[in-house]
Coordinates of C-alpha atoms in Angstrom, one line a residue:
M701 CA 0.0 0.0 0.0
T702 CA 1.4 3.4 -1.0
L703 CA 0.3 6.5 0.8
N704 CA 0.1 9.9 -1.0
G705 CA 2.7 8.9 -3.5
M706 CA 5.4 9.0 -0.8
G707 CA 6.4 5.4 -1.3
L708 CA 5.4 4.4 2.2
S709 CA 3.9 1.0 2.8
G710 CA 3.7 -1.2 5.9
P711 CA 5.5 -0.7 9.1
L712 CA 8.6 1.5 9.4
R713 CA 11.9 -0.4 9.1
V714 CA 13.5 -0.7 12.6
T715 CA 17.3 -0.2 12.4
K716 CA 18.1 -0.9 16.1
V717 CA 16.4 -2.1 19.2
L718 CA 17.8 -0.8 22.5
R719 CA 18.1 -2.9 25.7
N720 CA 15.1 -1.1 27.2
G721 CA 12.9 -2.1 24.2
K722 CA 13.0 1.3 22.4
R723 CA 13.3 1.1 18.7
R724 CA 15.3 3.2 16.3
F725 CA 13.8 3.7 12.9
D726 CA 15.3 4.3 9.5
P727 CA 15.7 8.1 9.3
V728 CA 14.8 8.3 5.6
E729 CA 11.5 6.4 6.1
K730 CA 10.8 8.4 9.3
E731 CA 11.2 11.7 7.4
R732 CA 8.9 10.4 4.6
L733 CA 6.3 9.5 7.2
I734 CA 6.5 12.9 8.7
D735 CA 6.1 14.5 5.3
A736 CA 3.1 12.3 4.6
A737 CA 1.6 13.3 8.0
L738 CA 1.9 17.0 7.1
E739 CA -0.1 16.6 4.0
P740 CA -3.6 18.2 4.2
G741 CA -6.4 15.9 5.1
V742 CA -4.2 13.0 6.4
S743 CA -5.1 11.4 9.7
V744 CA -2.0 11.3 11.9
A745 CA -3.4 8.5 14.0
G746 CA -4.4 6.4 11.0
L747 CA -1.0 6.9 9.4
A748 CA 0.8 5.9 12.6
L749 CA -1.4 2.8 13.0
T750 CA -0.8 1.8 9.4
H751 CA 3.0 2.1 9.9
G752 CA 3.1 0.3 13.3
I753 CA 4.0 3.2 15.6
N754 CA 2.2 5.1 18.3
A755 CA 0.2 8.2 17.2
N756 CA 1.8 10.2 20.0
Q757 CA 5.3 9.3 18.8
L758 CA 4.4 10.5 15.2
R759 CA 3.0 13.8 16.7
N760 CA 6.3 14.2 18.7
W761 CA 8.3 13.7 15.5
I762 CA 6.2 16.3 13.7
R763 CA 6.6 18.8 16.6
L764 CA 10.4 18.2 16.7
R765 CA 10.7 18.8 13.0
Q766 CA 8.6 22.0 13.1
R767 CA 10.7 23.3 16.1
R768 CA 13.9 22.5 14.2
E769 CA 12.7 24.3 11.1
T770 CA 11.7 27.3 13.2
E771 CA 15.1 27.4 14.8
N772 CA 16.8 27.2 11.4
A773 CA 14.7 30.0 10.1
L774 CA 15.6 32.2 13.1
T775 CA 19.3 31.6 12.7
A776 CA 19.3 32.3 9.0
I777 CA 19.5 36.1 9.3
P778 CA 20.7 37.9 6.3
I779 CA 24.1 39.5 6.7
N780 CA 23.2 43.0 5.3
V781 CA 20.5 43.7 7.9
P782 CA 20.7 47.2 9.4
P783 CA 21.1 47.3 13.2
A784 CA 17.9 47.2 15.1
F785 CA 19.0 50.0 17.5
V786 CA 19.4 53.7 16.7
P787 CA 22.3 55.4 18.4
V788 CA 21.4 58.0 20.9
V789 CA 23.2 61.3 20.6
E790 CA 23.1 63.9 23.4
A791 CA 22.4 67.3 22.1
A792 CA 23.8 70.5 23.6
P793 CA 21.3 72.7 25.4
V794 CA 20.0 75.5 23.1
A795 CA 19.2 78.0 25.8
R796 CA 19.3 78.2 29.5
P797 CA 16.0 78.1 31.3
P798 CA 15.0 81.3 33.0
S799 CA 16.2 81.8 36.5
T800 CA 14.1 80.5 39.4
S801 CA 13.2 84.1 40.4
A802 CA 11.6 84.8 37.0
R803 CA 9.3 81.8 37.2
P804 CA 6.0 82.1 38.8
T805 CA 6.0 80.0 41.9
S806 CA 3.5 77.3 42.3
P807 CA 2.6 75.6 45.6
R808 CA 4.7 72.5 46.3
V809 CA 2.8 69.4 47.4
R810 CA 3.6 66.1 49.1
L811 CA 1.8 62.9 48.0
K812 CA 1.8 59.5 49.7
A813 CA -0.1 56.6 48.2
S814 CA -0.3 53.0 49.3
L815 CA -1.5 50.7 46.5
P816 CA -3.5 47.5 47.0
N817 CA -0.5 45.3 46.0
G818 CA 1.6 46.7 48.8
V819 CA 3.6 49.3 46.8
R820 CA 4.1 52.6 48.5
L821 CA 4.6 55.8 46.5
E822 CA 5.9 59.0 48.0
L823 CA 6.2 62.2 45.9
E824 CA 7.7 65.2 47.7
D825 CA 8.1 68.8 46.6
A826 CA 6.2 68.4 43.4
D827 CA 4.3 71.1 41.6
T828 CA 0.6 70.8 40.8
Q829 CA 1.2 69.7 37.2
V830 CA 3.3 66.7 38.3
L831 CA 0.8 65.9 41.0
S832 CA -2.1 65.9 38.6
A833 CA -0.2 63.8 36.1
M834 CA 0.6 61.3 38.8
I835 CA -3.0 61.1 40.1
E836 CA -4.2 60.6 36.5
A837 CA -1.6 57.8 35.9
L838 CA -2.6 56.1 39.1
G839 CA -6.2 56.2 38.2
R840 CA -5.5 54.5 34.9
C841 CA -3.6 51.6 36.5
D842 CA -5.5 48.4 37.2
V843 CA -3.4 47.1 40.1
P844 CA -4.4 43.6 41.4
A845 CA -4.6 43.2 45.2
G846 CA -1.5 41.4 46.5

């Protein structure tokens, strides 16, 4: 019996039987069986039964091959790929900020918050803009109770 034109018929040829009873199969026939199992519409369990192996074993072989192909695809990176990171360059300041006496003074505030997960947050000597931004950010957080 030939399956899907792959030249597979009957049980897989065993090349070695270990002392613990485990069998080693012909690698060429094993690869053909995996190829046949990957064909659309093929029953992996039926294919395994036809060839005298456990269906879970065939599924493991398929999974191992797919993992190996994925790893090979990840290691095959083209040489002329530009770097993924962009260098950071520090720019010189354009102008000095106005002196502290020229700025309008805003009241300084102290904030202490204890979150449900046990995290404590303390913000001292902050102006109202920083405080409002912090409260808004804390309101957006969905912190699970710890």
